[in-house]
Tab-separated table of C-alpha atoms and ligand atoms in Angstrom:
chain	number	residue	atom	x	y	z
L	1	MET	CA	48.424	29.029	192.110
L	2	ARG	CA	49.033	32.751	192.557
L	3	LYS	CA	52.738	33.353	193.433
L	4	LYS	CA	54.911	36.279	194.094
L	5	ILE	CA	57.586	35.753	191.482
L	6	VAL	CA	60.750	37.692	190.230
L	7	ALA	CA	62.343	36.869	186.988
L	8	GLY	CA	65.349	38.327	185.253
L	9	ASN	CA	65.273	38.190	181.496
L	10	TRP	CA	69.384	38.094	180.588
L	11	LYS	CA	68.863	38.520	177.233
L	12	MET	CA	71.858	38.057	175.065
L	13	HIS	CA	74.075	38.998	177.929
L	14	LYS	CA	76.875	36.966	179.751
L	15	ASN	CA	79.294	34.637	178.864
L	16	ALA	CA	79.704	31.413	180.545
L	17	GLU	CA	81.918	32.576	183.316
L	18	GLN	CA	79.728	35.617	183.639
L	19	THR	CA	76.790	33.824	183.992
L	20	GLU	CA	78.604	31.667	186.606
L	21	ASP	CA	79.841	34.605	188.775
L	22	LEU	CA	76.145	36.159	188.677
L	23	LEU	CA	74.595	32.902	189.881
L	24	ASN	CA	77.075	32.540	192.849
L	25	GLU	CA	76.094	36.106	193.764
L	26	LEU	CA	72.608	35.198	193.598
L	27	ILE	CA	72.829	32.152	195.616
L	28	ALA	CA	75.127	34.198	198.244
L	29	GLN	CA	72.998	37.435	198.146
L	30	ILE	CA	69.254	36.446	198.218
L	31	PRO	CA	67.897	36.037	201.717
L	32	THR	CA	66.886	32.459	202.418
L	33	GLU	CA	63.689	33.935	203.788
L	34	THR	CA	62.433	35.598	200.504
L	35	ILE	CA	58.718	35.067	199.624
L	36	ALA	CA	59.589	35.569	195.820
L	37	GLN	CA	59.696	32.753	193.382
L	38	VAL	CA	63.015	33.735	191.747
L	39	ILE	CA	63.851	32.757	187.908
L	40	VAL	CA	66.638	33.653	186.014
L	41	ALA	CA	66.856	33.485	182.154
L	42	PRO	CA	70.288	33.357	180.761
L	43	THR	CA	71.086	32.195	177.156
L	44	PHE	CA	70.763	29.147	175.671
L	45	VAL	CA	74.087	28.340	175.740
L	46	ASN	CA	74.332	28.620	179.318
L	47	LEU	CA	71.302	26.945	180.311
L	48	ALA	CA	72.850	23.461	181.293
L	49	SER	CA	75.622	25.034	183.436
L	50	ALA	CA	72.593	27.219	185.274
L	51	VAL	CA	70.571	24.183	185.701
L	52	ASP	CA	73.769	22.312	187.493
L	53	HIS	CA	74.674	25.347	189.321
L	54	LEU	CA	71.632	25.955	191.202
L	55	GLU	CA	70.842	22.465	191.650
L	56	PHE	CA	70.612	22.633	195.415
L	57	THR	CA	68.791	26.115	195.480
L	58	ALA	CA	65.272	27.558	194.985
L	59	ILE	CA	66.045	29.398	191.889
L	60	ILE	CA	64.242	28.305	188.294
L	61	VAL	CA	66.159	28.379	185.344
L	62	ALA	CA	64.122	29.844	182.231
L	63	ALA	CA	64.667	29.732	178.548
L	64	GLN	CA	64.056	32.878	176.525
L	65	ASN	CA	62.336	31.171	173.619
L	66	VAL	CA	61.644	27.920	171.959
L	67	HIS	CA	60.786	26.610	168.504
L	68	GLN	CA	57.155	25.605	167.892
L	69	ALA	CA	57.935	22.474	166.020
L	70	GLU	CA	58.962	19.236	167.945
L	71	SER	CA	62.161	18.975	165.357
L	72	GLY	CA	63.485	19.301	162.106
L	73	ALA	CA	65.173	21.334	159.755
L	74	PHE	CA	65.597	24.686	161.525
L	75	THR	CA	68.631	25.779	161.446
L	76	GLY	CA	69.727	27.530	164.848
L	77	GLU	CA	66.466	26.938	166.730
L	78	ILE	CA	65.807	25.050	169.984
L	79	SER	CA	62.962	22.573	170.691
L	80	ALA	CA	60.875	22.014	173.737
L	81	ASP	CA	62.522	18.510	174.264
L	82	MET	CA	66.082	19.705	174.362
L	83	LEU	CA	65.211	22.104	176.895
L	84	THR	CA	63.346	19.919	179.104
L	85	GLY	CA	65.841	17.284	178.479
L	86	ILE	CA	68.584	19.691	180.450
L	87	GLY	CA	66.118	20.491	183.159
L	88	VAL	CA	64.843	23.706	181.752
L	89	ASN	CA	60.868	23.447	182.248
L	90	THR	CA	59.855	27.076	181.778
L	91	VAL	CA	60.154	29.538	179.065
L	92	ILE	CA	59.777	33.142	178.096
L	93	LEU	CA	57.454	33.604	175.086
L	94	GLY	CA	56.070	36.543	173.198
L	95	HIS	CA	58.645	39.047	174.670
L	96	SER	CA	58.282	42.595	172.761
L	97	GLU	CA	61.900	42.082	171.427
L	98	ARG	CA	60.605	38.580	169.704
L	99	ARG	CA	57.606	40.157	168.456
L	100	ALA	CA	59.271	43.439	167.103
L	101	ILE	CA	62.926	42.250	166.055
L	102	PHE	CA	62.080	38.947	165.149
L	103	ASN	CA	58.640	39.382	163.884
L	104	GLU	CA	56.703	37.075	166.170
L	105	THR	CA	52.809	37.229	165.448
L	106	ASP	CA	50.262	36.341	168.100
L	107	GLY	CA	49.749	33.387	165.752
L	108	LEU	CA	53.106	32.002	165.955
L	109	ILE	CA	53.557	32.828	169.901
L	110	ALA	CA	50.278	31.128	170.175
L	111	SER	CA	51.859	27.691	168.405
L	112	LYS	CA	54.853	28.006	170.613
L	113	VAL	CA	52.668	28.234	173.729
L	114	ASN	CA	50.895	25.264	172.724
L	115	THR	CA	54.255	23.149	172.146
L	116	ALA	CA	55.626	24.383	175.443
L	117	LEU	CA	52.060	23.286	177.545
L	118	LYS	CA	52.524	20.110	175.621
L	119	HIS	CA	55.995	19.626	177.184
L	120	ASP	CA	54.623	20.450	180.328
L	121	MET	CA	56.406	23.700	180.770
L	122	THR	CA	55.515	26.771	182.437
L	123	VAL	CA	55.027	29.795	180.085
L	124	ILE	CA	55.820	33.352	181.156
L	125	PHE	CA	53.791	35.120	178.356
L	126	CYS	CA	54.576	38.476	177.586
L	127	PHE	CA	52.486	41.006	175.928
L	128	GLY	CA	52.200	44.776	176.241
L	129	GLU	CA	51.201	47.839	174.269
L	130	GLU	CA	53.571	50.231	172.262
L	131	LEU	CA	53.713	53.837	172.825
L	132	LYS	CA	51.694	54.890	169.993
L	133	ASP	CA	48.840	52.708	171.387
L	134	ARG	CA	48.935	54.288	174.785
L	135	GLN	CA	49.156	57.591	173.356
L	136	SER	CA	45.956	56.881	171.433
L	137	GLY	CA	44.371	55.603	174.214
L	138	ASN	CA	43.957	52.104	172.424
L	139	HIS	CA	46.202	50.430	174.939
L	140	PHE	CA	43.441	48.231	176.771
L	141	ASN	CA	42.551	47.124	173.313
L	142	ILE	CA	45.998	46.003	172.323
L	143	VAL	CA	46.563	44.014	175.508
L	144	GLU	CA	42.891	42.275	175.105
L	145	ASN	CA	43.655	41.183	171.667
L	146	GLN	CA	47.156	39.765	172.221
L	147	LEU	CA	45.944	38.040	175.100
L	148	LYS	CA	42.984	36.464	172.973
L	149	ASP	CA	45.330	35.849	169.961
L	150	GLY	CA	48.143	34.154	171.598
L	151	LEU	CA	46.807	32.639	174.916
L	152	PHE	CA	43.065	32.468	175.091
L	153	HIS	CA	42.968	29.202	173.026
L	154	ILE	CA	44.388	27.211	175.835
L	155	GLU	CA	42.105	24.866	178.123
L	156	ASN	CA	41.253	25.883	181.505
L	157	THR	CA	43.669	23.343	183.143
L	158	ALA	CA	46.661	24.632	181.174
L	159	TRP	CA	46.350	27.924	183.618
L	160	GLU	CA	48.362	26.767	186.179
L	161	LYS	CA	51.239	26.347	183.842
L	162	VAL	CA	50.846	30.300	182.655
L	163	VAL	CA	52.456	33.124	184.292
L	164	LEU	CA	51.197	36.472	182.447
L	165	ALA	CA	54.017	39.361	181.943
L	166	TYR	CA	52.561	42.649	181.193
L	167	GLU	CA	55.034	44.789	179.790
L	168	PRO	CA	54.071	48.070	177.972
L	169	VAL	CA	56.768	48.427	175.196
L	170	TRP	CA	57.519	52.022	175.913
L	171	ALA	CA	58.856	51.213	179.306
L	172	ILE	CA	61.087	48.349	178.624
L	173	GLY	CA	65.018	49.205	178.743
L	174	THR	CA	63.857	52.956	178.541
L	175	GLY	CA	64.224	53.939	181.905
L	176	GLU	CA	60.572	54.859	181.519
L	177	THR	CA	58.331	52.926	183.794
L	178	ALA	CA	54.624	52.764	184.151
L	179	SER	CA	53.455	54.503	187.087
L	180	PRO	CA	52.326	52.304	189.884
L	181	GLU	CA	48.669	53.254	189.287
L	182	GLN	CA	49.097	52.923	185.329
L	183	ALA	CA	50.533	49.334	186.079
L	184	GLN	CA	47.542	48.693	188.599
L	185	ASP	CA	44.928	49.621	186.281
L	186	MET	CA	46.266	47.281	183.432
L	187	HIS	CA	46.671	44.596	185.864
L	188	GLU	CA	43.242	44.671	187.086
L	189	PHE	CA	42.040	44.888	183.421
L	190	ILE	CA	44.006	41.991	182.554
L	191	ARG	CA	42.400	39.653	185.251
L	192	GLU	CA	39.226	40.725	184.469
L	193	THR	CA	39.768	39.849	180.918
L	194	VAL	CA	40.627	36.529	182.141
L	195	ARG	CA	37.741	36.511	184.532
L	196	LYS	CA	35.624	36.873	181.670
L	197	ALA	CA	37.056	34.555	179.405
L	198	PHE	CA	37.971	31.400	182.138
L	199	GLY	CA	35.888	32.412	185.294
L	200	SER	CA	37.197	34.008	188.696
L	201	ASP	CA	39.090	30.912	190.230
L	202	ILE	CA	41.754	31.066	187.316
L	203	ALA	CA	41.588	35.341	187.526
L	204	GLU	CA	42.511	35.286	190.988
L	205	ASP	CA	44.850	32.392	190.697
L	206	VAL	CA	46.781	33.907	187.752
L	207	THR	CA	50.124	35.371	188.405
L	208	ILE	CA	50.456	38.657	186.501
L	209	LEU	CA	53.979	40.057	186.555
L	210	TYR	CA	54.962	43.751	185.633
L	211	GLY	CA	57.943	44.227	183.422
L	212	GLY	CA	59.461	48.081	182.287
L	213	SER	CA	62.441	49.386	183.898
L	214	VAL	CA	61.589	48.164	187.252
L	215	LYS	CA	64.574	49.349	189.684
L	216	PRO	CA	65.571	48.956	193.250
L	217	ASP	CA	64.056	52.618	193.637
L	218	ASN	CA	60.492	51.799	192.170
L	219	ALA	CA	60.165	47.963	192.833
L	220	LYS	CA	58.737	48.474	196.066
L	221	GLU	CA	55.702	50.589	194.954
L	222	ILE	CA	55.028	48.920	191.913
L	223	PHE	CA	54.842	45.468	194.229
L	224	SER	CA	52.534	46.857	196.440
L	225	LYS	CA	49.762	46.951	194.042
L	226	PRO	CA	47.181	44.281	194.575
L	227	ASP	CA	46.906	42.865	191.134
L	228	VAL	CA	50.795	43.157	190.513
L	229	ASP	CA	52.437	39.820	191.758
L	230	GLY	CA	55.951	40.470	190.497
L	231	GLY	CA	58.439	41.519	187.944
L	232	LEU	CA	60.089	40.252	184.923
L	233	ILE	CA	63.242	42.296	185.287
L	234	GLY	CA	65.744	43.232	182.219
L	235	GLY	CA	68.313	45.562	182.592
L	236	ALA	CA	68.589	45.345	186.505
L	237	ALA	CA	68.615	41.478	186.561
L	238	LEU	CA	72.238	41.855	185.506
L	239	ASN	CA	73.743	42.886	188.665
L	240	ALA	CA	73.109	40.823	191.796
L	241	LYS	CA	72.938	44.025	193.847
L	242	ASP	CA	69.919	45.671	191.998
L	243	PHE	CA	67.950	42.423	191.522
L	244	VAL	CA	68.442	41.152	194.736
L	245	ALA	CA	67.247	44.451	195.991
L	246	ILE	CA	64.342	44.136	193.927
L	247	ILE	CA	63.502	40.804	195.185
L	248	THR	CA	63.751	41.744	198.849
L	249	ALA	CA	61.329	44.743	197.930
L	250	ILE	CA	58.215	41.822	197.326
J	1	PEP	C1	62.481	43.222	179.827
J	1	PEP	O1	63.145	43.496	178.648
J	1	PEP	O2	61.491	42.116	179.619
J	1	PEP	C2	62.236	44.377	180.514
J	1	PEP	C3	61.374	44.397	181.425
J	1	PEP	O3	63.702	45.105	180.352
J	1	PEP	P1	63.897	46.401	181.293
J	1	PEP	O4	63.526	45.836	182.811
J	1	PEP	O5	65.616	46.547	181.129
J	1	PEP	O6	62.925	47.414	180.764
């Protein structure tokens, strides 16, 4: 079911104490009447305490990654079973930093999607073009291919566990934002691409988030676009004042 979602990706920020402090601030400051589903993604080591901390709240805890294998000799990796075992049932996959820095390919992301879905996890599937793709006018092609190669192998019934996050790489952490019109054009294209492959019901139901330098002062305009259902927020999710302002902008 299409929802309004504001998700914060905390990346490799916040130690245990800082995590607890930020969660306390969010609990105190997010208005109870907010229509947005709020998600936070702390680092792996702080996931269990975040789940405990948020037990009686509506805030959902997500992981920033998962390994594709069930278990095995994969030093330093975390399995889906380990995540669900501590109450983490949502995972961000395909983030541009995972793609660029950790060489995650569409094929690898596709197998992580399978593993997460097998464990009944909700997947926040990230994708988006680089600056050179937009400058050469190839951005729609790139996005279509990322969707087809990383996600479109799933069954129709799996879509209820999928949230899309369009994140143009040139706008992530750069202070550069897609204009509300650029975001809407791409989100409309994404919904149309889903419609062609999976039909209108799934296309209308899927939640499509925008990510890329969303801040309190631009959130309202971006979120006002009809195909933008919320945001995946990096930098501005690291302090309660900005994150809550973005949540209330929806
Ligand atoms: C992100 O990393 O997913 C992101 C959107 O970051 P920022 O908001 O800092 O651009």
